XYZ file of C-alpha atoms in Angstrom:
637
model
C 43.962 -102.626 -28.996
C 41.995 -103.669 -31.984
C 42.634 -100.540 -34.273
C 45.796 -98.833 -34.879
C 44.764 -95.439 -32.574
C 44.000 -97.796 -29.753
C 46.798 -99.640 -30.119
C 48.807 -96.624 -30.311
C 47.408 -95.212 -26.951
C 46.759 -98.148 -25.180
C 50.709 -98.126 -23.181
C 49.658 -94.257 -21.859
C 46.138 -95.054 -20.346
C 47.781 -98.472 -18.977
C 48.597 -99.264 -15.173
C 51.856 -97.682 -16.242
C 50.716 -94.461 -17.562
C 53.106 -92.343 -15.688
C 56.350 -94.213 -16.713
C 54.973 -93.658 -20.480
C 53.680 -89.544 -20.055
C 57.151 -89.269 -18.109
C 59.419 -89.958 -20.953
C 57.186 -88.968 -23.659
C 56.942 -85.503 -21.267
C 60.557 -85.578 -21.730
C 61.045 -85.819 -25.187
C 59.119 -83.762 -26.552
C 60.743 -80.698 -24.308
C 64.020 -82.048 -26.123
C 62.427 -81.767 -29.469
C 60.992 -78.313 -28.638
C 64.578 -77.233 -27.804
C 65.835 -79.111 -30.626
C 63.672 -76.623 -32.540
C 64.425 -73.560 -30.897
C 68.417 -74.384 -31.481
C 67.979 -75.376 -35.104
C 66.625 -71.473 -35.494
C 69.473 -70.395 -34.124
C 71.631 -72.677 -36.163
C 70.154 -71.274 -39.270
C 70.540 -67.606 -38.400
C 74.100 -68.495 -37.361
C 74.436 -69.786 -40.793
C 73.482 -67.289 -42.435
C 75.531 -64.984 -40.430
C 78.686 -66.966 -41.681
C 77.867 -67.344 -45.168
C 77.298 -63.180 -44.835
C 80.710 -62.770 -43.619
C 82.411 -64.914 -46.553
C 80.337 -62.696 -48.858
C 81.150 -59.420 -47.634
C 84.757 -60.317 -46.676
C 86.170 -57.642 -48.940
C 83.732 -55.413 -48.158
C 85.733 -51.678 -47.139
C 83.632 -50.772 -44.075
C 84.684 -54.305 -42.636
C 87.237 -53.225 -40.145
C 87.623 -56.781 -38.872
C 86.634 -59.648 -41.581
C 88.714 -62.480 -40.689
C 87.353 -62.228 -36.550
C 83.689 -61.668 -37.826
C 84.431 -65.116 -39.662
C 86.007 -66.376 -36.864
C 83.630 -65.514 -34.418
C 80.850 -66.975 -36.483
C 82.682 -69.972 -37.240
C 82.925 -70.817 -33.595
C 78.954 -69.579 -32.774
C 77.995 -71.960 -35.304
C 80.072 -75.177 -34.524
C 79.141 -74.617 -30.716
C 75.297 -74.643 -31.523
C 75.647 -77.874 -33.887
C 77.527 -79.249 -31.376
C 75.147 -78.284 -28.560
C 72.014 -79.595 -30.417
C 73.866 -82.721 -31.849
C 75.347 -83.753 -28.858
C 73.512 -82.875 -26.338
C 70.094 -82.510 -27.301
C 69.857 -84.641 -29.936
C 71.958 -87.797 -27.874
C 70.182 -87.260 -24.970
C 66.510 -87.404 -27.077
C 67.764 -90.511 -28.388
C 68.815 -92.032 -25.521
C 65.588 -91.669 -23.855
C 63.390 -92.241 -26.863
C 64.983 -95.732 -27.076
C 63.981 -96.054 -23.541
C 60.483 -95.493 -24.343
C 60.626 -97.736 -26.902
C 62.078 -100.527 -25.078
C 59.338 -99.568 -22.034
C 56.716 -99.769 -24.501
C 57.468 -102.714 -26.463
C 57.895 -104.476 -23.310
C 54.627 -103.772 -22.085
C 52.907 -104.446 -25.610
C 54.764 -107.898 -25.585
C 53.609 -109.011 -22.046
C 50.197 -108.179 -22.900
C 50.126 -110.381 -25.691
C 51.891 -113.049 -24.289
C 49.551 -112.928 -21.438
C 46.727 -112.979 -24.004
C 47.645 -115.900 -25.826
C 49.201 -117.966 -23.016
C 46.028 -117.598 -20.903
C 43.996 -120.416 -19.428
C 41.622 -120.054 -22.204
C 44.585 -121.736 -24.640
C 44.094 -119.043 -26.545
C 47.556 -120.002 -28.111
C 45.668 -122.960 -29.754
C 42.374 -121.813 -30.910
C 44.309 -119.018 -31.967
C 46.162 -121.004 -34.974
C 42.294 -121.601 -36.305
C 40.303 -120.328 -39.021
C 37.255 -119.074 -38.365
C 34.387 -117.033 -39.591
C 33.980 -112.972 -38.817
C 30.206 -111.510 -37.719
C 28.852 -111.322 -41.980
C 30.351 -115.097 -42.018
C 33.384 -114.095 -44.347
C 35.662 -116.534 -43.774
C 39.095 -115.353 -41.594
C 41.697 -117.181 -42.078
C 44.346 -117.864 -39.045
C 46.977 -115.859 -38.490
C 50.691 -116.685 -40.261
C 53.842 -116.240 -38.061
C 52.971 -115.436 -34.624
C 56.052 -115.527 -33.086
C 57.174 -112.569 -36.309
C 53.969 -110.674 -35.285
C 55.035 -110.641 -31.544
C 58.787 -110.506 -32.018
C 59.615 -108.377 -34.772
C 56.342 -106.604 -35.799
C 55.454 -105.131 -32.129
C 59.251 -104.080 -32.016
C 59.170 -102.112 -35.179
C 55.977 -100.796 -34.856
C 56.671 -99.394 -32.028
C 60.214 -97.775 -32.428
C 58.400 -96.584 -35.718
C 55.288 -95.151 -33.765
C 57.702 -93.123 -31.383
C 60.048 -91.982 -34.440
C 57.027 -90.474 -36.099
C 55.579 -88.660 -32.624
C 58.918 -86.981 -32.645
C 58.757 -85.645 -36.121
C 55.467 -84.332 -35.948
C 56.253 -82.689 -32.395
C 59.383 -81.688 -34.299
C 57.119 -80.195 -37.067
C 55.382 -78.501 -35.140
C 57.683 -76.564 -33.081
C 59.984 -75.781 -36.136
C 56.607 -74.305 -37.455
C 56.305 -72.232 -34.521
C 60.075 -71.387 -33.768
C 60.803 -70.624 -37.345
C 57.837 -68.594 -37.693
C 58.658 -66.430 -35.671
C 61.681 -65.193 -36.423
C 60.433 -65.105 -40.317
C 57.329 -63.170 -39.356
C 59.739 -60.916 -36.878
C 62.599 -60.404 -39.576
C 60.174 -59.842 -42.360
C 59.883 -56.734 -44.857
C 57.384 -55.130 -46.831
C 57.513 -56.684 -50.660
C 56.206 -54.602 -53.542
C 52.752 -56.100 -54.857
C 52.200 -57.412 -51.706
C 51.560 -53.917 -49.467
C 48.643 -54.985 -48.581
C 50.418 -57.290 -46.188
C 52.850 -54.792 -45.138
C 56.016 -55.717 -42.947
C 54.993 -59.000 -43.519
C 55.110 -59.613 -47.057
C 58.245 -61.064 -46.774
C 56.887 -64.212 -44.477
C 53.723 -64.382 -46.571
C 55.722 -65.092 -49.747
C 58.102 -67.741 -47.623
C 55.102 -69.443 -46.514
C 53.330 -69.416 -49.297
C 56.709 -71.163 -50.756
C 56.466 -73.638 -48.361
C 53.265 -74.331 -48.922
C 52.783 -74.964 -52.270
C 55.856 -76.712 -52.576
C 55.709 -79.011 -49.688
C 52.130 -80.524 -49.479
C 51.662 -81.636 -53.069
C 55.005 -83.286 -52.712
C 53.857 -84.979 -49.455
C 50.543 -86.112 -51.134
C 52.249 -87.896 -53.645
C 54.634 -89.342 -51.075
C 51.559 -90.587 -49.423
C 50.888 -92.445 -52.745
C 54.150 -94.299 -53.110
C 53.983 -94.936 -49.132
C 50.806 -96.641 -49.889
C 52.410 -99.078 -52.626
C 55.328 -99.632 -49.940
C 52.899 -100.661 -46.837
C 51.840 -103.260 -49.165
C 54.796 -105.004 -50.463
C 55.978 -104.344 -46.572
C 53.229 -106.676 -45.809
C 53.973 -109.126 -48.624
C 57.530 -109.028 -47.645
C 56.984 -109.273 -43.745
C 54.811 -112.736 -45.015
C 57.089 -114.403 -47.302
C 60.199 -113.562 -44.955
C 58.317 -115.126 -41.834
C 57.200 -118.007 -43.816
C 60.955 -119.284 -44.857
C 61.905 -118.257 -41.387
C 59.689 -120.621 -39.518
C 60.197 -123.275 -42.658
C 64.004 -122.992 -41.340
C 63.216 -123.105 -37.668
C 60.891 -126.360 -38.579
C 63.888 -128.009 -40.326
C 66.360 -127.906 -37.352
C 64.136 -129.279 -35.015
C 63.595 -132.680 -37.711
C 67.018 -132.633 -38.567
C 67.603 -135.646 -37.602
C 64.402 -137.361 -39.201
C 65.435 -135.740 -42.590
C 68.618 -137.014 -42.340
C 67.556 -140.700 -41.500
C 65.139 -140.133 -44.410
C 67.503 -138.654 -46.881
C 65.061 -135.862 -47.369
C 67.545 -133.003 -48.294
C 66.527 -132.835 -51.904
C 63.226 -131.928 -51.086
C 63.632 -129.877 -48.274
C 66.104 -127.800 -50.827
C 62.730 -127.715 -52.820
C 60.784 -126.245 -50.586
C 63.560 -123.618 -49.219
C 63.948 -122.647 -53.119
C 60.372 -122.393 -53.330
C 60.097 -120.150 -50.318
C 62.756 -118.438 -50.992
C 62.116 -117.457 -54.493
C 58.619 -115.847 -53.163
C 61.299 -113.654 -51.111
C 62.738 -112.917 -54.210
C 59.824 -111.562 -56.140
C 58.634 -109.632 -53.373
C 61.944 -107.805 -52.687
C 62.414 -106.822 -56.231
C 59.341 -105.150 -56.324
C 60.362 -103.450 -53.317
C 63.662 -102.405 -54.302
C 62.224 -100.613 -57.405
C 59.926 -98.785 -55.334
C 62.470 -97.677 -52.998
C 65.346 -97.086 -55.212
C 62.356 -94.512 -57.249
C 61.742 -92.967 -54.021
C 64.751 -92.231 -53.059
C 65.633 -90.424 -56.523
C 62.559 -88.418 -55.751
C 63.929 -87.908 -52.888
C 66.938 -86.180 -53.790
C 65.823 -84.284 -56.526
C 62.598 -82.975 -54.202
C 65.155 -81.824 -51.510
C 67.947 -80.060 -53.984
C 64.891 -78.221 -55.867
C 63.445 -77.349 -52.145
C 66.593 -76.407 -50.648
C 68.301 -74.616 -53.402
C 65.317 -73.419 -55.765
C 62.210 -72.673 -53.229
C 64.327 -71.863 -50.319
C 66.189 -68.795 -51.929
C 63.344 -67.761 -54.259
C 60.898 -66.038 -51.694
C 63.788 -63.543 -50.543
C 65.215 -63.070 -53.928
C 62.690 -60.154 -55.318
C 63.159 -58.220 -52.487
C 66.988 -58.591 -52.485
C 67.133 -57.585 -56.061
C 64.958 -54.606 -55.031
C 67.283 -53.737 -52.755
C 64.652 -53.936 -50.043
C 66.606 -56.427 -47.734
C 70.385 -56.749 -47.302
C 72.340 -59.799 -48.511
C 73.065 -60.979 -45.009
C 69.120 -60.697 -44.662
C 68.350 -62.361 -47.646
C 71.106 -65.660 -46.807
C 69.282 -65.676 -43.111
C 66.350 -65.860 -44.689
C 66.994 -68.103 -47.098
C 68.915 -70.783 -44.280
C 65.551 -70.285 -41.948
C 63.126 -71.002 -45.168
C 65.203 -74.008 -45.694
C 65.216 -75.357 -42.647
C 61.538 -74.803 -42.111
C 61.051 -77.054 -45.978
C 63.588 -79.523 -43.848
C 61.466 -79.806 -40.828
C 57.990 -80.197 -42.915
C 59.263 -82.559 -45.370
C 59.867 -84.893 -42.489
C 56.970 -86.729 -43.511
C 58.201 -86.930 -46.925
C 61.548 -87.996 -46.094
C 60.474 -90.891 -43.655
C 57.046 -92.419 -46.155
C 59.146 -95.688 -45.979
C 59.574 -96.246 -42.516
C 55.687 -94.999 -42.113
C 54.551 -97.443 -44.774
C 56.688 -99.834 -41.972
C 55.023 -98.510 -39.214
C 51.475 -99.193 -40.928
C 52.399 -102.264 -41.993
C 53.555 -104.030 -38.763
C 50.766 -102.273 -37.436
C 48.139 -103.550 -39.236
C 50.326 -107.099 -38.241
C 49.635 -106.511 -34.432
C 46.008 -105.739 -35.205
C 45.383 -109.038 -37.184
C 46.884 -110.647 -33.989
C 44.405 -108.818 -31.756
C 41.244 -109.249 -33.540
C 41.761 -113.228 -33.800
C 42.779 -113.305 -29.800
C 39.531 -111.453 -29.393
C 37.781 -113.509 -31.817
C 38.622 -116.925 -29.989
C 37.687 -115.510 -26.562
C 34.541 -117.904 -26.455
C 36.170 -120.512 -28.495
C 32.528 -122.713 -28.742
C 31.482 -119.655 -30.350
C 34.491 -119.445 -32.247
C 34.108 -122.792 -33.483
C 30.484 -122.794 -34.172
C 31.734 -120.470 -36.997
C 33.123 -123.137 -38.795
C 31.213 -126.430 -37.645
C 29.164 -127.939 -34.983
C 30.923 -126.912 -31.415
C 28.106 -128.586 -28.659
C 29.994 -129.543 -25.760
C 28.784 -129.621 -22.282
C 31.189 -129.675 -19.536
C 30.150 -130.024 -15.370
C 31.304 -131.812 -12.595
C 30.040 -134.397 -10.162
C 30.597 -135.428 -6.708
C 34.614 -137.175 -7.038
C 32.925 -140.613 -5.854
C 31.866 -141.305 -9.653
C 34.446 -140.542 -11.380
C 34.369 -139.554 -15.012
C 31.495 -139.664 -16.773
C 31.122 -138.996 -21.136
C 27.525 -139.040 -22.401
C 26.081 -138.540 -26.098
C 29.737 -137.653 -27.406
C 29.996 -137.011 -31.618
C 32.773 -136.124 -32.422
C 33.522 -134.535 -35.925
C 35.746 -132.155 -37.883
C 35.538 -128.765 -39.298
C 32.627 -128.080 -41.374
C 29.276 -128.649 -42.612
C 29.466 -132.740 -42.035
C 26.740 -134.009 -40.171
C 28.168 -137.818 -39.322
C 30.341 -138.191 -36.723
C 33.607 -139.816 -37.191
C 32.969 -141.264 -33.520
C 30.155 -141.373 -31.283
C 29.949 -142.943 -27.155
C 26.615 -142.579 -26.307
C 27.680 -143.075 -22.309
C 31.123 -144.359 -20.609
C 31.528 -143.963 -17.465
C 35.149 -144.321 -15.707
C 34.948 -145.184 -11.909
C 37.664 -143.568 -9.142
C 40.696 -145.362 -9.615
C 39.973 -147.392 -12.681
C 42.037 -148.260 -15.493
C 40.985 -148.023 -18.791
C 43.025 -149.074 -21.956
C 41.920 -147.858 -25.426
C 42.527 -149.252 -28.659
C 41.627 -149.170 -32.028
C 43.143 -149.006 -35.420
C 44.931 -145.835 -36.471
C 43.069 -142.993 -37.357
C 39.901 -144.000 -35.586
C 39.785 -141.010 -32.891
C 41.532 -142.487 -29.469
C 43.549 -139.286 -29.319
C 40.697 -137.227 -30.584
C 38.115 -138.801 -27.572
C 40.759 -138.156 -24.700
C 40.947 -134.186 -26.599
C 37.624 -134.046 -26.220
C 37.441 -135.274 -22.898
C 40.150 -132.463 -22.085
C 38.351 -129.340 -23.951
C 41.389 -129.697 -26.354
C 38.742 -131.012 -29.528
C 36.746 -128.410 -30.965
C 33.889 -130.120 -33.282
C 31.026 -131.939 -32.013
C 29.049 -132.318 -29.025
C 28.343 -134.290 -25.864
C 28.418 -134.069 -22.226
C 31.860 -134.221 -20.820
C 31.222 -135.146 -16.411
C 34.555 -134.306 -14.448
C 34.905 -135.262 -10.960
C 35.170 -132.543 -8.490
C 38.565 -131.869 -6.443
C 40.081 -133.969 -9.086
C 43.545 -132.926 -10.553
C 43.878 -134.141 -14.198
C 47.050 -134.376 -16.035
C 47.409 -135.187 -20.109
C 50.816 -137.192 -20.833
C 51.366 -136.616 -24.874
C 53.372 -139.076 -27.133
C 55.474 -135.874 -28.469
C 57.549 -134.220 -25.257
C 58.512 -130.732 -25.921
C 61.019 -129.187 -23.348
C 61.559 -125.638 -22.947
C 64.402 -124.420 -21.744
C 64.040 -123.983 -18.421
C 66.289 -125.440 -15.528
C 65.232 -129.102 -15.053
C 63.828 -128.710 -12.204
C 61.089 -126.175 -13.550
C 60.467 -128.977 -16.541
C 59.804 -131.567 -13.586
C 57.162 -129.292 -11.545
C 55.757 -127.892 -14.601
C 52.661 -126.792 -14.451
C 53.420 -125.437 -11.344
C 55.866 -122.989 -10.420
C 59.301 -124.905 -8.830
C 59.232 -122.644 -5.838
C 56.085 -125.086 -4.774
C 58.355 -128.216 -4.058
C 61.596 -128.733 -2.249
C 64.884 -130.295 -4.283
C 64.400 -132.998 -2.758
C 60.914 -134.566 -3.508
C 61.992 -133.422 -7.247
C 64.871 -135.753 -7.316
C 62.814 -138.342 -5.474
C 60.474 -138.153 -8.428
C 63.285 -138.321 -10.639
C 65.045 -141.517 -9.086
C 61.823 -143.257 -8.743
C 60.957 -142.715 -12.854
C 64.941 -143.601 -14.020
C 66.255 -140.500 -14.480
C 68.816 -140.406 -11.238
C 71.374 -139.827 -13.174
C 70.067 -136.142 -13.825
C 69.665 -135.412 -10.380
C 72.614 -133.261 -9.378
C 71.622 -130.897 -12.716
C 68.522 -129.711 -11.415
C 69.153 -126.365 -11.098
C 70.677 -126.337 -14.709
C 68.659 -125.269 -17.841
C 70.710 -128.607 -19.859
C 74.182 -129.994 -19.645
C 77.733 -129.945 -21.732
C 76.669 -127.077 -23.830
C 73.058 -128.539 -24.860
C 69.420 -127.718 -23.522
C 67.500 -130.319 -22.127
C 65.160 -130.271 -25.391
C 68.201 -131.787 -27.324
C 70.140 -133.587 -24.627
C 67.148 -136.011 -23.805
C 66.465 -139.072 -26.150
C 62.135 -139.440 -26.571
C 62.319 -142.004 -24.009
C 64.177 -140.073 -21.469
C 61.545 -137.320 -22.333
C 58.410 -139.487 -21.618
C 60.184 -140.545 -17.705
C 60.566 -136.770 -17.696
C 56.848 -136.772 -17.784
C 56.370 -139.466 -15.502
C 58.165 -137.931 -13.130
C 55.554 -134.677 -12.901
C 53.153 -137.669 -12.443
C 54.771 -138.880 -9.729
C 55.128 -135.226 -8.047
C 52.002 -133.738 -8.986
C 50.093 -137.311 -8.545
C 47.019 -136.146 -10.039
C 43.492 -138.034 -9.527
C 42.914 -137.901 -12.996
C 45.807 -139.607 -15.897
C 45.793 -139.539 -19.845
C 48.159 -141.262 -21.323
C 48.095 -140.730 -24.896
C 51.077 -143.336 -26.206
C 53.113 -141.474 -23.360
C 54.868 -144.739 -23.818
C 55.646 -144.797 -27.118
C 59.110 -144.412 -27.414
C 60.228 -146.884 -24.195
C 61.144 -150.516 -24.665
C 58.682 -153.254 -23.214
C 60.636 -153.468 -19.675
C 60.691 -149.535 -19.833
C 57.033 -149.256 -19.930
C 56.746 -151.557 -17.078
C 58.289 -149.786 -14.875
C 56.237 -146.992 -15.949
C 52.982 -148.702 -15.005
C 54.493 -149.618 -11.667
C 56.149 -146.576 -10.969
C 52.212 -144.543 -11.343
C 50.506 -147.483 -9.770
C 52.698 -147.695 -6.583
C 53.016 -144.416 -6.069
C 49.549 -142.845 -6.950
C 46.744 -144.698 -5.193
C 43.450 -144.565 -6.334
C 44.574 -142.449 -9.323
C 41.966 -142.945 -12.283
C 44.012 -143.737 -15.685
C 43.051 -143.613 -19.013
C 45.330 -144.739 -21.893
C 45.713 -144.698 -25.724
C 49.036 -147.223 -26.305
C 49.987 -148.865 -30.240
C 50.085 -151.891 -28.784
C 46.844 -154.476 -29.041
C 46.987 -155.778 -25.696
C 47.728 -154.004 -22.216
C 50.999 -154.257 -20.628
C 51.051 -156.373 -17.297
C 53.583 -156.647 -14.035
C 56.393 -158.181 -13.744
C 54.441 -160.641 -12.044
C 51.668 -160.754 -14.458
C 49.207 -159.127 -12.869
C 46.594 -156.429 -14.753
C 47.788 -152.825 -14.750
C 44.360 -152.177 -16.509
C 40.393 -153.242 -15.019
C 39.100 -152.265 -18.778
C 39.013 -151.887 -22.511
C 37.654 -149.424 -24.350
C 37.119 -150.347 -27.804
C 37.061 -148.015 -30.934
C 35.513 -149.636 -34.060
C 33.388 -148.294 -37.045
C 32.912 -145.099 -35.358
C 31.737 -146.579 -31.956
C 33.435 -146.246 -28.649
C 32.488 -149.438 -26.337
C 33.559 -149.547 -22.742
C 34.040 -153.659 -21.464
C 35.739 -154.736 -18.090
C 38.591 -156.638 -18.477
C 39.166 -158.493 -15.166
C 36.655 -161.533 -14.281
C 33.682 -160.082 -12.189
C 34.056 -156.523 -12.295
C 30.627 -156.259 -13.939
C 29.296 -156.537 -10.482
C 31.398 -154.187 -8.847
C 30.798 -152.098 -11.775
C 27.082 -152.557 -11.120
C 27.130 -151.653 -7.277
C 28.912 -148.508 -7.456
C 26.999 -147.396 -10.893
C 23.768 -148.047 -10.631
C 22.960 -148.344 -6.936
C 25.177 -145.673 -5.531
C 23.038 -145.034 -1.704
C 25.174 -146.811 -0.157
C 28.183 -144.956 -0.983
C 26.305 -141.771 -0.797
C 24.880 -142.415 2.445
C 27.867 -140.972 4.365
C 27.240 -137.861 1.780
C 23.729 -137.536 2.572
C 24.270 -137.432 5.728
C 26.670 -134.872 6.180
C 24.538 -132.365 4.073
C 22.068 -132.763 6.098
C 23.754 -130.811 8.875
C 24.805 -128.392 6.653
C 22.888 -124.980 6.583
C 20.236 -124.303 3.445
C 22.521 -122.531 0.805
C 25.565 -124.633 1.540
C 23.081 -127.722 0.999
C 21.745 -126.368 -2.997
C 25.438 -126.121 -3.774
């Protein structure tokens, strides 16, 4: 789905190919009979205006019944097309389009929430195949939302006028080619002289006019794509303001935030006045190309031979209504250049989308592009834990120093390591790493096998979901019973919350804005406690609870998650302890001058250290053993 033709075709050669050929089978039999109606709307027309005209005629026995009659044929077909053909079209064009935009949607959601994080590497620069730089993407959530939506509706719109085109070509042609009379200079034609003058009308009328249509539409799909930019920019600048509402207010930050709207804003501005001259020129180009086609061209074909005295006047107003119609029908394109400038426009939004998913699907290549991206990731046998060696870690571009480098640390099973270091030295950067969420640099990143890991963040953000789902998040709720949720729940503070489980928030507000960051971070603990993962990063998951508060949190993850392994980046200089006193953590990890330097913290773990690190037989021996009486392939792996 990487150009517009495969993105256009991509729903009918999908898993649900006959849902899309179904409708689309549907529709365009509507728009054929649409077609064959509108010729007999015109020829009823012209059959009405014929009996006005010859009203007075003398061999009219019965004028005012012909008129009648006429009147009645006419209104029945407009209302037979309009009605019925035309609602029912609509109603299952829109289904299409809400079929197809569905589809489109999930894929790209399913693209960019995969386990690749594509949603992350995503938001990136990076570099294409000749190394011009690419930059990232603006306003994802517009490109998914509103750009697959109207390129879509606009993709179907435009199938249906050139099916509608086309059969109008075909219908109309007909009944021109079967109606038509020899015109003098043109014998050589004979009978159909007549046609070949109304089509030659047509065609030199319509296609210059469309080509120059196709100029303006190009001038459109620009400032369509300028406009779609700016707009989604001062959208998400809006959508960023509620959610630090509060930290604006506390910081009186109004003034400048009504700086930066203006700002926005008054790129909005430019961009739509350029547009609006554009569009209010075509549309007086418009009008004047349709009154000179439909009241000039139209009746000009049919008027030599009427003046001849070759064709009768009811002939030559039949005529004229079909040759009308048939300019109406081919000047769809003409009439609709806007919303195909729109169409190309959010198009070519969808396909920016799709090239920098694809780009990112090997995101060490992707990264490579822009800087050093060397990391190494295996496992070992769960016994020795975690294990970093040779880590540099950098930032985007051609640097060469690393910011911070570990040349080994090794974290045993069920150890607890504390890191600190001044701000802005890389704590939160190393556990990244560590987690495949840091892109530049290099190293060898040792995970223990079996091992669940789980990545507590300072910054909570809820979605709104039942709380329930937020407390077994990442897994799906229907993998834990009520009650070992609200077990988790009472054991990290939050009891109070219990009996709204199955509720997405409470008195009117979603959990995102009912919870206070503390009440957010013993959210979090409580996954911990359900999920009780081998493998914990805390990175200041504790940063917004009071010094009994983060305690209990210690307590709560030590008592009920033995042997867990824990790694944690806190503000504070020294490591919380019990209630009693006692050591949460066996270790510090210091971050200094762009060194990362691994020292126990309790009195004789050195040793212990020692035993299990650098003489592991005996703990291996029970290993050993057992793979020993395992067959030859299962041994190698």
């Amino acid at each position: 789905m990487r150009g517009f033709w495969g993105l256009m075709r991509a729903y009918w050669f999908s898993d649900r190919w006959h849902e899309a050929w179904a409708l689309t089978a549907v529709i365009a039999l509507l728009t054929a009979a649409s077609s064959k109606v509108g010729v007999w709307i015109a020829q009823a027309g012209g059959e009405l205006t014929s009996a006005i005209a010859l009203f007075h005629w003398q061999e009219n026995e019965s004028p005012l019944a012909t008129i009648v009659m006429a009147m009645v044929w006419l209104v029945f077909l407009v209302i037979a097309h309009d009605l019925g053909i035309f609602g029912v079209r609509h109603l299952f064009s829109t289904t299409l389009h809400r079929k197809w935009r569905g589809w489109l949607t999930g894929r790209f959601n399913a693209a960019l929430l995969d386990a690749n994080h594509t949603h992350l590497h995503v938001q990136a620069g990076g570099r294409d195949a000749d190394g011009t730089a690419v930059p990232a993407p603006d306003n994802i959530d517009q490109r998914v939302h509103e750009s697959i939506k109207d390129m879509t509706g606009g993709a179907i719109g435009l199938a249906m006028g050139v099916l509608q085109v086309v059969s109008s070509l075909f219908f109309f042609g007909q009944v021109l080619i079967s109606t038509s009379t020899p015109i003098a200079g043109l014998e050589m034609f004979g009978t159909y002289g007549a046609a070949v003058l109304a089509f030659a009308a047509v065609a030199a009328y319509v296609p210059l006019n469309t080509w120059f249509a196709l100029k303006l539409g190009g001038a459109l799909e620009r400032l369509s794509v300028a406009s779609q930019k700016v707009e989604g920019s001062f959208r998400a600048e809006l959508t960023t303001l509620l959610r630090r509402s509060f930290h604006m207010a506390a910081s009186r930050g109004e003034s400048v935030q009504q700086e930066t709207n203006d700002r926005l804003y008054t790129g909005i501005d430019r961009v739509w006045a350029r547009l609006n001259w554009f569009d209010a020129g075509y549309k007086a180009y418009n009008k004047i190309y349709d009154f000179i086609g439909f009241r000039v061209v139209a009746y000009a074909p049919g008027l030599l031979p009427y003046v001849n005295n070759d064709i009768s006047l009811k002939n030559y107003v039949t005529g004229a209504e079909l040759v009308n119609r048939l300019i109406q029908e081919c000047s769809w394109f003409i009439h609709v250049m806007p919303s195909i400038a729109s169409l190309k426009a959010n198009a070519r939004r969808v396909i920016e989308l799709a090239d920098a998913i694809e780009r990112v699907q090997s995101p060490d290549d992707f990264y490579r592009s822009t800087g050093r991206s060397e990391f190494r990731f295996a496992r070992q046998h769960g016994v020795f834990g975690l294990t970093v060696r040779d880590l540099e870690l950098m930032h985007a571009g051609e640097e060469t120093v690393p910011f911070l480098s570990a040349p080994l640390l090794r974290f045993r099973r069920g150890e607890w390591t504390f890191i600190k270091g001044a701000s802005g030295t890389g704590k939160t950067s190393l556990i990244k790493a560590v987690n495949g969420l840091w892109p530049y640099g290099g190293g060898e990143i040792v995970l223990p096998e079996g091992v669940a890991t789980f990545y507590a963040a300072q910054e909570v953000r809820l979605p709104s979901v039942s709380l329930k789902q937020l407390v077994c998040l990442p897994q799906p709720e229907a993998e834990h019973t009520d009650t070992r949720v609200a077990a988790a729940l009472h054991r990290a503070g939050l009891g109070e919350f219990i009996e709204s489980l199955a509720e997405p928030g409470r008195a009117g507000k979603a959990w995102e804005d009912l919870l206070s960051g503390g009440q957010k971070q013993k959210l979090v603990l409580a996954r911990i406690l359900l999920h009780r993962p081998g493998l914990l990063f805390l990175d200041e998951a504790t940063g917004a609870l009071d010094v009994q508060a983060k305690v209990a949190f210690h307590q709560a993850i030590k008592d009920n998650c033995p042997g867990i392994t824990v790694i944690s980046v806190m503000h504070e200089t020294e490591p919380p302890r019990s209630a009693t006193g006692a050591e949460f953590y066996d270790s510090v990890l210091a971050i200094a001058d762009g060194m990362a330097v691994k020292t126990p913290l309790r009195p004789g773990l050195p040793a212990e250290l020692t035993t299990i690190l650098e003489q592991p037989e005996p703990l291996l021996r029970p290993v050993a053993k057992a793979r020993a009486q395992l067959p030859v392939g299962q041994k190698q792996r």
